[in-house]
Amino acid sequence: GEDVEQSLFLSVREGDSSVINCTYTDSSSTYLYWYKQEPGAGLQLLTYIFSNMDMKQDQRLTVLLNKKDKHLSLRIADTQTGDSAIYFCAANSGGYQKVTFGTGTKLQVIP
Amino acid sequence: NAGVTQTPKFRVLKTGQSMTLLCAQDMNHEYMYWYRQDPGMGLRLIHYSVGEGTTAKGEVPDGYNVSRLKKQNFLLGLESAAPSQTSVYFCASSVRDGLYYEQYFGPGTRLTVT
C-alpha cells in the first residue's frame, strides 16, 4: 500500500517562507493533498494537485510535485502566526477508495 | 448545514467497557471514514464505508466494529476498550469525482481508556 512520509516539526519566523516536504511511495497516485489541522480541530483541505501537474499556486500557497522522485512540497509565503498548525500530506492510489495520510508536520511560527 | 458532527466530544472509559461513537453528515456523501490520530503517527484509517449498508477494514481495524445503517450516519463501536485505544478519533465524509476525493472532517472525539 501507499506510504506517506513527512518531517514532524518546522519552525519559521513570521514573514519568512515555510516549506513543508512530503514523500510518497505509490507512483500511481493521481491526486495529492495538503490538509491543515488547527489545535483542537479536525482537518481541513488546504489545496491539492493532480499528478499531471508540476506546480499549483493559490494565493500564498505554492505546491510543487516531482513525480520522478515522488516528492511533494507546500510553500507558504509570508508566513503568519495564524499559519501555526499541523499540515498533513495525503495521497490516493488509483483504484483505491481511500486516501493515505502522512504523519503531519507541526509548523511553529515565531513572532 | 452542519457538515460532519461527532458525538461525544470527550469520553473516559475503564478497560473492558464498551461504547459507540456516532458520526453524522448532512452533505449526502457516499463515503465515510473513521480514523485515529496518535502523536507521531498521523492519521490511521480504522474502517470506511463506500455506501449505506457497506463497510470495509482499513489499516488498524482490530478491536473496532462499524455500522452504516443510514447514509448519513457512521457508527464506531469499541466492544471491550483497552488502554491502547486511547486516542483522538476523527470521522470524515467524502465527495468523489473520479479519483478525486475531498474529505470533510468532524471535530474529533478524545477518548481515554484507563
PDB file of C-alpha atoms in Angstrom:
ATOM      1  CA  GLY A   1       0.000   0.000   0.000  1.00  0.00           C
ATOM      2  CA  GLU A   2       0.822   3.661  -0.093  1.00  0.00           C
ATOM      3  CA  ASP A   3       3.287   5.086   2.427  1.00  0.00           C
ATOM      4  CA  VAL A   4       3.477   8.854   3.006  1.00  0.00           C
ATOM      5  CA  GLU A   5       6.333  10.419   4.998  1.00  0.00           C
ATOM      6  CA  GLN A   6       6.820  13.898   6.422  1.00  0.00           C
ATOM      7  CA  SER A   7       9.145  15.520   8.909  1.00  0.00           C
ATOM      8  CA  LEU A   8       7.477  16.108  12.254  1.00  0.00           C
ATOM      9  CA  PHE A   9       8.360  19.708  13.006  1.00  0.00           C
ATOM     10  CA  LEU A  10       9.232  23.021  11.330  1.00  0.00           C
ATOM     11  CA  SER A  11       9.881  26.377  12.953  1.00  0.00           C
ATOM     12  CA  VAL A  12       9.969  29.679  10.987  1.00  0.00           C
ATOM     13  CA  ARG A  13       9.935  33.382  11.752  1.00  0.00           C
ATOM     14  CA  GLU A  14       6.859  35.440  10.941  1.00  0.00           C
ATOM     15  CA  GLY A  15       7.159  36.917   7.442  1.00  0.00           C
ATOM     16  CA  ASP A  16       9.531  34.210   6.187  1.00  0.00           C
ATOM     17  CA  SER A  17       8.529  31.458   3.764  1.00  0.00           C
ATOM     18  CA  SER A  18       7.796  27.971   5.056  1.00  0.00           C
ATOM     19  CA  VAL A  19       8.442  24.846   3.028  1.00  0.00           C
ATOM     20  CA  ILE A  20       6.898  21.575   4.174  1.00  0.00           C
ATOM     21  CA  ASN A  21       8.074  18.439   2.408  1.00  0.00           C
ATOM     22  CA  CYS A  22       6.468  15.072   1.819  1.00  0.00           C
ATOM     23  CA  THR A  23       7.423  11.853   0.058  1.00  0.00           C
ATOM     24  CA  TYR A  24       5.114   9.092  -1.083  1.00  0.00           C
ATOM     25  CA  THR A  25       5.720   5.632  -2.457  1.00  0.00           C
ATOM     26  CA  ASP A  26       2.950   4.799  -4.914  1.00  0.00           C
ATOM     27  CA  SER A  27       3.802   6.172  -8.344  1.00  0.00           C
ATOM     28  CA  SER A  28       0.175   5.626  -9.462  1.00  0.00           C
ATOM     29  CA  SER A  29      -1.132   8.254  -7.003  1.00  0.00           C
ATOM     30  CA  THR A  30      -3.359  10.520  -9.029  1.00  0.00           C
ATOM     31  CA  TYR A  31      -4.186  13.244  -6.526  1.00  0.00           C
ATOM     32  CA  LEU A  32      -2.048  14.633  -3.716  1.00  0.00           C
ATOM     33  CA  TYR A  33      -3.496  16.793  -0.999  1.00  0.00           C
ATOM     34  CA  TRP A  34      -2.471  19.155   1.747  1.00  0.00           C
ATOM     35  CA  TYR A  35      -4.683  19.361   4.807  1.00  0.00           C
ATOM     36  CA  LYS A  36      -4.375  21.780   7.743  1.00  0.00           C
ATOM     37  CA  GLN A  37      -5.273  20.923  11.331  1.00  0.00           C
ATOM     38  CA  GLU A  38      -5.592  23.763  13.819  1.00  0.00           C
ATOM     39  CA  PRO A  39      -5.373  22.988  17.556  1.00  0.00           C
ATOM     40  CA  GLY A  40      -8.369  21.047  18.852  1.00  0.00           C
ATOM     41  CA  ALA A  41      -9.996  20.778  15.429  1.00  0.00           C
ATOM     42  CA  GLY A  42     -10.412  18.350  12.575  1.00  0.00           C
ATOM     43  CA  LEU A  43      -8.516  18.539   9.299  1.00  0.00           C
ATOM     44  CA  GLN A  44      -9.475  20.929   6.522  1.00  0.00           C
ATOM     45  CA  LEU A  45      -8.445  20.656   2.892  1.00  0.00           C
ATOM     46  CA  LEU A  46      -5.953  23.393   2.058  1.00  0.00           C
ATOM     47  CA  THR A  47      -5.098  22.575  -1.543  1.00  0.00           C
ATOM     48  CA  TYR A  48      -4.476  19.664  -3.867  1.00  0.00           C
ATOM     49  CA  ILE A  49      -2.600  18.868  -7.068  1.00  0.00           C
ATOM     50  CA  PHE A  50      -3.325  16.449  -9.861  1.00  0.00           C
ATOM     51  CA  SER A  51      -0.458  14.157 -10.794  1.00  0.00           C
ATOM     52  CA  ASN A  52      -0.086  15.562 -14.313  1.00  0.00           C
ATOM     53  CA  MET A  53       0.839  18.993 -12.887  1.00  0.00           C
ATOM     54  CA  ASP A  54       4.253  20.155 -11.639  1.00  0.00           C
ATOM     55  CA  MET A  55       3.096  23.208  -9.775  1.00  0.00           C
ATOM     56  CA  LYS A  56      -0.045  24.806  -8.437  1.00  0.00           C
ATOM     57  CA  GLN A  57      -0.292  28.267  -6.933  1.00  0.00           C
ATOM     58  CA  ASP A  58      -3.128  29.537  -4.780  1.00  0.00           C
ATOM     59  CA  GLN A  59      -2.543  32.956  -3.184  1.00  0.00           C
ATOM     60  CA  ARG A  60       0.231  32.447  -0.591  1.00  0.00           C
ATOM     61  CA  LEU A  61       0.395  28.708  -1.209  1.00  0.00           C
ATOM     62  CA  THR A  62       2.568  27.006  -3.821  1.00  0.00           C
ATOM     63  CA  VAL A  63       2.521  23.244  -4.291  1.00  0.00           C
ATOM     64  CA  LEU A  64       5.398  21.587  -6.155  1.00  0.00           C
ATOM     65  CA  LEU A  65       5.242  17.990  -7.359  1.00  0.00           C
ATOM     66  CA  ASN A  66       8.229  15.962  -8.527  1.00  0.00           C
ATOM     67  CA  LYS A  67       6.716  12.728  -9.805  1.00  0.00           C
ATOM     68  CA  LYS A  68      10.059  11.159 -10.646  1.00  0.00           C
ATOM     69  CA  ASP A  69      11.230  11.446  -7.020  1.00  0.00           C
ATOM     70  CA  LYS A  70       7.700  11.081  -5.602  1.00  0.00           C
ATOM     71  CA  HIS A  71       8.215  14.304  -3.682  1.00  0.00           C
ATOM     72  CA  LEU A  72       5.601  16.904  -2.826  1.00  0.00           C
ATOM     73  CA  SER A  73       6.145  20.261  -1.127  1.00  0.00           C
ATOM     74  CA  LEU A  74       3.975  23.045   0.209  1.00  0.00           C
ATOM     75  CA  ARG A  75       5.401  26.547   0.317  1.00  0.00           C
ATOM     76  CA  ILE A  76       3.656  29.206   2.384  1.00  0.00           C
ATOM     77  CA  ALA A  77       4.805  32.725   1.517  1.00  0.00           C
ATOM     78  CA  ASP A  78       4.881  35.470   4.156  1.00  0.00           C
ATOM     79  CA  THR A  79       4.075  33.029   6.958  1.00  0.00           C
ATOM     80  CA  GLN A  80       1.819  34.429   9.660  1.00  0.00           C
ATOM     81  CA  THR A  81       1.191  33.334  13.250  1.00  0.00           C
ATOM     82  CA  GLY A  82      -2.243  32.156  12.111  1.00  0.00           C
ATOM     83  CA  ASP A  83      -0.496  29.592   9.914  1.00  0.00           C
ATOM     84  CA  SER A  84       0.694  27.736  13.023  1.00  0.00           C
ATOM     85  CA  ALA A  85      -0.914  24.311  12.715  1.00  0.00           C
ATOM     86  CA  ILE A  86      -0.217  20.722  11.733  1.00  0.00           C
ATOM     87  CA  TYR A  87      -0.031  20.158   7.981  1.00  0.00           C
ATOM     88  CA  PHE A  88      -0.797  16.740   6.541  1.00  0.00           C
ATOM     89  CA  CYS A  89       0.214  15.485   3.167  1.00  0.00           C
ATOM     90  CA  ALA A  90      -2.103  12.835   1.679  1.00  0.00           C
ATOM     91  CA  ALA A  91      -2.251  10.733  -1.457  1.00  0.00           C
ATOM     92  CA  ASN A  92      -4.722   8.424  -3.068  1.00  0.00           C
ATOM     93  CA  SER A  93      -3.753   5.465  -5.161  1.00  0.00           C
ATOM     94  CA  GLY A  94      -5.529   4.649  -8.356  1.00  0.00           C
ATOM     95  CA  GLY A  95      -8.407   2.270  -7.770  1.00  0.00           C
ATOM     96  CA  TYR A  96      -8.466   2.713  -4.006  1.00  0.00           C
ATOM     97  CA  GLN A  97     -11.440   4.365  -2.380  1.00  0.00           C
ATOM     98  CA  LYS A  98      -9.382   5.925   0.341  1.00  0.00           C
ATOM     99  CA  VAL A  99      -6.556   8.335   0.971  1.00  0.00           C
ATOM    100  CA  THR A 100      -3.326   7.711   2.905  1.00  0.00           C
ATOM    101  CA  PHE A 101      -2.178  10.488   5.231  1.00  0.00           C
ATOM    102  CA  GLY A 102       1.336  11.320   6.325  1.00  0.00           C
ATOM    103  CA  THR A 103       2.342  11.767   9.955  1.00  0.00           C
ATOM    104  CA  GLY A 104       1.802  15.532   9.824  1.00  0.00           C
ATOM    105  CA  THR A 105       4.302  18.420  10.159  1.00  0.00           C
ATOM    106  CA  LYS A 106       3.791  20.795  13.049  1.00  0.00           C
ATOM    107  CA  LEU A 107       4.543  24.340  11.869  1.00  0.00           C
ATOM    108  CA  GLN A 108       5.521  26.781  14.568  1.00  0.00           C
ATOM    109  CA  VAL A 109       5.616  30.462  13.566  1.00  0.00           C
ATOM    110  CA  ILE A 110       7.752  32.664  15.808  1.00  0.00           C
ATOM    111  CA  PRO A 111       6.595  36.308  16.037  1.00  0.00           C
TER     112      PRO A 111
ATOM    113  CA  ASN B   1     -25.558  22.834   7.032  1.00  0.00           C
ATOM    114  CA  ALA B   2     -23.661  21.373   9.998  1.00  0.00           C
ATOM    115  CA  GLY B   3     -21.153  19.361   7.929  1.00  0.00           C
ATOM    116  CA  VAL B   4     -19.724  16.429   9.896  1.00  0.00           C
ATOM    117  CA  THR B   5     -20.596  16.149  13.569  1.00  0.00           C
ATOM    118  CA  GLN B   6     -19.284  13.693  16.161  1.00  0.00           C
ATOM    119  CA  THR B   7     -20.745  12.599  19.472  1.00  0.00           C
ATOM    120  CA  PRO B   8     -19.409  12.648  22.153  1.00  0.00           C
ATOM    121  CA  LYS B   9     -16.533  15.160  22.194  1.00  0.00           C
ATOM    122  CA  PHE B  10     -14.782  13.563  25.184  1.00  0.00           C
ATOM    123  CA  ARG B  11     -15.088  10.247  26.969  1.00  0.00           C
ATOM    124  CA  VAL B  12     -13.219   8.346  29.669  1.00  0.00           C
ATOM    125  CA  LEU B  13     -13.687   4.571  29.778  1.00  0.00           C
ATOM    126  CA  LYS B  14     -12.403   1.864  32.051  1.00  0.00           C
ATOM    127  CA  THR B  15     -10.662  -1.130  30.500  1.00  0.00           C
ATOM    128  CA  GLY B  16     -13.242  -3.636  29.303  1.00  0.00           C
ATOM    129  CA  GLN B  17     -16.110  -1.172  28.947  1.00  0.00           C
ATOM    130  CA  SER B  18     -17.860  -0.666  25.629  1.00  0.00           C
ATOM    131  CA  MET B  19     -19.019   2.430  23.819  1.00  0.00           C
ATOM    132  CA  THR B  20     -20.231   3.709  20.468  1.00  0.00           C
ATOM    133  CA  LEU B  21     -19.042   6.846  18.733  1.00  0.00           C
ATOM    134  CA  LEU B  22     -21.560   8.475  16.436  1.00  0.00           C
ATOM    135  CA  CYS B  23     -20.721  10.356  13.257  1.00  0.00           C
ATOM    136  CA  ALA B  24     -23.332  12.214  11.232  1.00  0.00           C
ATOM    137  CA  GLN B  25     -23.049  14.156   7.979  1.00  0.00           C
ATOM    138  CA  ASP B  26     -25.633  16.238   6.179  1.00  0.00           C
ATOM    139  CA  MET B  27     -23.852  16.589   2.824  1.00  0.00           C
ATOM    140  CA  ASN B  28     -25.295  13.439   1.232  1.00  0.00           C
ATOM    141  CA  HIS B  29     -21.794  11.964   0.859  1.00  0.00           C
ATOM    142  CA  GLU B  30     -21.458   8.316  -0.119  1.00  0.00           C
ATOM    143  CA  TYR B  31     -18.081   7.715   1.538  1.00  0.00           C
ATOM    144  CA  MET B  32     -17.422   7.842   5.250  1.00  0.00           C
ATOM    145  CA  TYR B  33     -14.313   7.037   7.295  1.00  0.00           C
ATOM    146  CA  TRP B  34     -13.112   6.551  10.836  1.00  0.00           C
ATOM    147  CA  TYR B  35      -9.524   7.490  11.702  1.00  0.00           C
ATOM    148  CA  ARG B  36      -7.493   7.556  14.864  1.00  0.00           C
ATOM    149  CA  GLN B  37      -4.796  10.136  15.482  1.00  0.00           C
ATOM    150  CA  ASP B  38      -1.867   9.376  17.750  1.00  0.00           C
ATOM    151  CA  PRO B  39       1.225  11.529  18.372  1.00  0.00           C
ATOM    152  CA  GLY B  40       3.917  10.960  15.751  1.00  0.00           C
ATOM    153  CA  MET B  41       1.749   8.515  13.824  1.00  0.00           C
ATOM    154  CA  GLY B  42      -0.534  10.809  11.903  1.00  0.00           C
ATOM    155  CA  LEU B  43      -3.956   9.579  10.893  1.00  0.00           C
ATOM    156  CA  ARG B  44      -4.585   5.875  10.584  1.00  0.00           C
ATOM    157  CA  LEU B  45      -7.690   4.525   8.906  1.00  0.00           C
ATOM    158  CA  ILE B  46      -9.750   2.191  11.070  1.00  0.00           C
ATOM    159  CA  HIS B  47     -12.758   1.375   8.879  1.00  0.00           C
ATOM    160  CA  TYR B  48     -14.522   3.018   5.994  1.00  0.00           C
ATOM    161  CA  SER B  49     -17.762   2.793   4.044  1.00  0.00           C
ATOM    162  CA  VAL B  50     -18.469   3.401   0.398  1.00  0.00           C
ATOM    163  CA  GLY B  51     -22.233   3.492   0.808  1.00  0.00           C
ATOM    164  CA  GLU B  52     -25.196   2.713   3.011  1.00  0.00           C
ATOM    165  CA  GLY B  53     -25.059  -0.857   4.298  1.00  0.00           C
ATOM    166  CA  THR B  54     -21.392  -1.415   3.323  1.00  0.00           C
ATOM    167  CA  THR B  55     -18.248  -1.291   5.434  1.00  0.00           C
ATOM    168  CA  ALA B  56     -14.606  -2.244   4.903  1.00  0.00           C
ATOM    169  CA  LYS B  57     -11.477  -2.582   7.027  1.00  0.00           C
ATOM    170  CA  GLY B  58      -8.730  -0.022   6.997  1.00  0.00           C
ATOM    171  CA  GLU B  59      -5.175  -0.216   8.371  1.00  0.00           C
ATOM    172  CA  VAL B  60      -5.976  -0.737  12.059  1.00  0.00           C
ATOM    173  CA  PRO B  61      -9.422  -2.401  12.395  1.00  0.00           C
ATOM    174  CA  ASP B  62      -8.742  -4.761  15.308  1.00  0.00           C
ATOM    175  CA  GLY B  63     -10.831  -4.051  18.397  1.00  0.00           C
ATOM    176  CA  TYR B  64     -13.350  -1.907  16.495  1.00  0.00           C
ATOM    177  CA  ASN B  65     -16.604  -2.545  14.677  1.00  0.00           C
ATOM    178  CA  VAL B  66     -18.649  -0.211  12.495  1.00  0.00           C
ATOM    179  CA  SER B  67     -22.108   0.072  11.014  1.00  0.00           C
ATOM    180  CA  ARG B  68     -23.637   2.233   8.293  1.00  0.00           C
ATOM    181  CA  LEU B  69     -27.351   1.573   8.507  1.00  0.00           C
ATOM    182  CA  LYS B  70     -28.257   5.027   7.228  1.00  0.00           C
ATOM    183  CA  LYS B  71     -26.364   7.002   4.612  1.00  0.00           C
ATOM    184  CA  GLN B  72     -25.857   9.968   6.913  1.00  0.00           C
ATOM    185  CA  ASN B  73     -24.576   8.036   9.949  1.00  0.00           C
ATOM    186  CA  PHE B  74     -21.441   6.000  10.565  1.00  0.00           C
ATOM    187  CA  LEU B  75     -21.031   4.362  13.981  1.00  0.00           C
ATOM    188  CA  LEU B  76     -17.766   3.161  15.506  1.00  0.00           C
ATOM    189  CA  GLY B  77     -18.012   0.614  18.316  1.00  0.00           C
ATOM    190  CA  LEU B  78     -15.476  -0.486  20.875  1.00  0.00           C
ATOM    191  CA  GLU B  79     -16.705  -3.757  22.406  1.00  0.00           C
ATOM    192  CA  SER B  80     -14.065  -4.106  25.117  1.00  0.00           C
ATOM    193  CA  ALA B  81     -11.931  -0.990  25.445  1.00  0.00           C
ATOM    194  CA  ALA B  82      -8.171  -1.279  26.019  1.00  0.00           C
ATOM    195  CA  PRO B  83      -5.641   1.421  27.063  1.00  0.00           C
ATOM    196  CA  SER B  84      -4.078   1.112  23.571  1.00  0.00           C
ATOM    197  CA  GLN B  85      -7.310   2.597  22.202  1.00  0.00           C
ATOM    198  CA  THR B  86      -6.673   5.888  23.979  1.00  0.00           C
ATOM    199  CA  SER B  87      -6.608   8.300  21.056  1.00  0.00           C
ATOM    200  CA  VAL B  88      -8.393  11.089  19.229  1.00  0.00           C
ATOM    201  CA  TYR B  89     -10.930   9.684  16.789  1.00  0.00           C
ATOM    202  CA  PHE B  90     -11.936  11.551  13.665  1.00  0.00           C
ATOM    203  CA  CYS B  91     -14.790  10.839  11.346  1.00  0.00           C
ATOM    204  CA  ALA B  92     -14.763  12.085   7.783  1.00  0.00           C
ATOM    205  CA  SER B  93     -17.040  12.001   4.793  1.00  0.00           C
ATOM    206  CA  SER B  94     -16.007  12.377   1.239  1.00  0.00           C
ATOM    207  CA  VAL B  95     -17.201  13.598  -2.070  1.00  0.00           C
ATOM    208  CA  ARG B  96     -15.808  11.756  -5.034  1.00  0.00           C
ATOM    209  CA  ASP B  97     -15.205  12.999  -8.558  1.00  0.00           C
ATOM    210  CA  GLY B  98     -13.420  10.261 -10.480  1.00  0.00           C
ATOM    211  CA  LEU B  99     -10.287   9.591  -8.435  1.00  0.00           C
ATOM    212  CA  TYR B 100     -10.503  12.932  -6.599  1.00  0.00           C
ATOM    213  CA  TYR B 101     -11.654  12.573  -3.009  1.00  0.00           C
ATOM    214  CA  GLU B 102     -12.108  15.638  -0.832  1.00  0.00           C
ATOM    215  CA  GLN B 103     -12.589  14.642   2.767  1.00  0.00           C
ATOM    216  CA  TYR B 104     -14.559  16.679   5.286  1.00  0.00           C
ATOM    217  CA  PHE B 105     -13.633  16.033   8.886  1.00  0.00           C
ATOM    218  CA  GLY B 106     -15.550  16.199  12.119  1.00  0.00           C
ATOM    219  CA  PRO B 107     -14.101  17.949  15.198  1.00  0.00           C
ATOM    220  CA  GLY B 108     -12.914  14.713  16.805  1.00  0.00           C
ATOM    221  CA  THR B 109     -13.645  12.640  19.913  1.00  0.00           C
ATOM    222  CA  ARG B 110     -10.956  12.434  22.564  1.00  0.00           C
ATOM    223  CA  LEU B 111     -11.122   9.009  24.225  1.00  0.00           C
ATOM    224  CA  THR B 112      -9.125   7.963  27.271  1.00  0.00           C
ATOM    225  CA  VAL B 113      -9.142   4.338  28.429  1.00  0.00           C
ATOM    226  CA  THR B 114      -7.828   3.802  31.955  1.00  0.00           C
TER     227      THR B 114
END
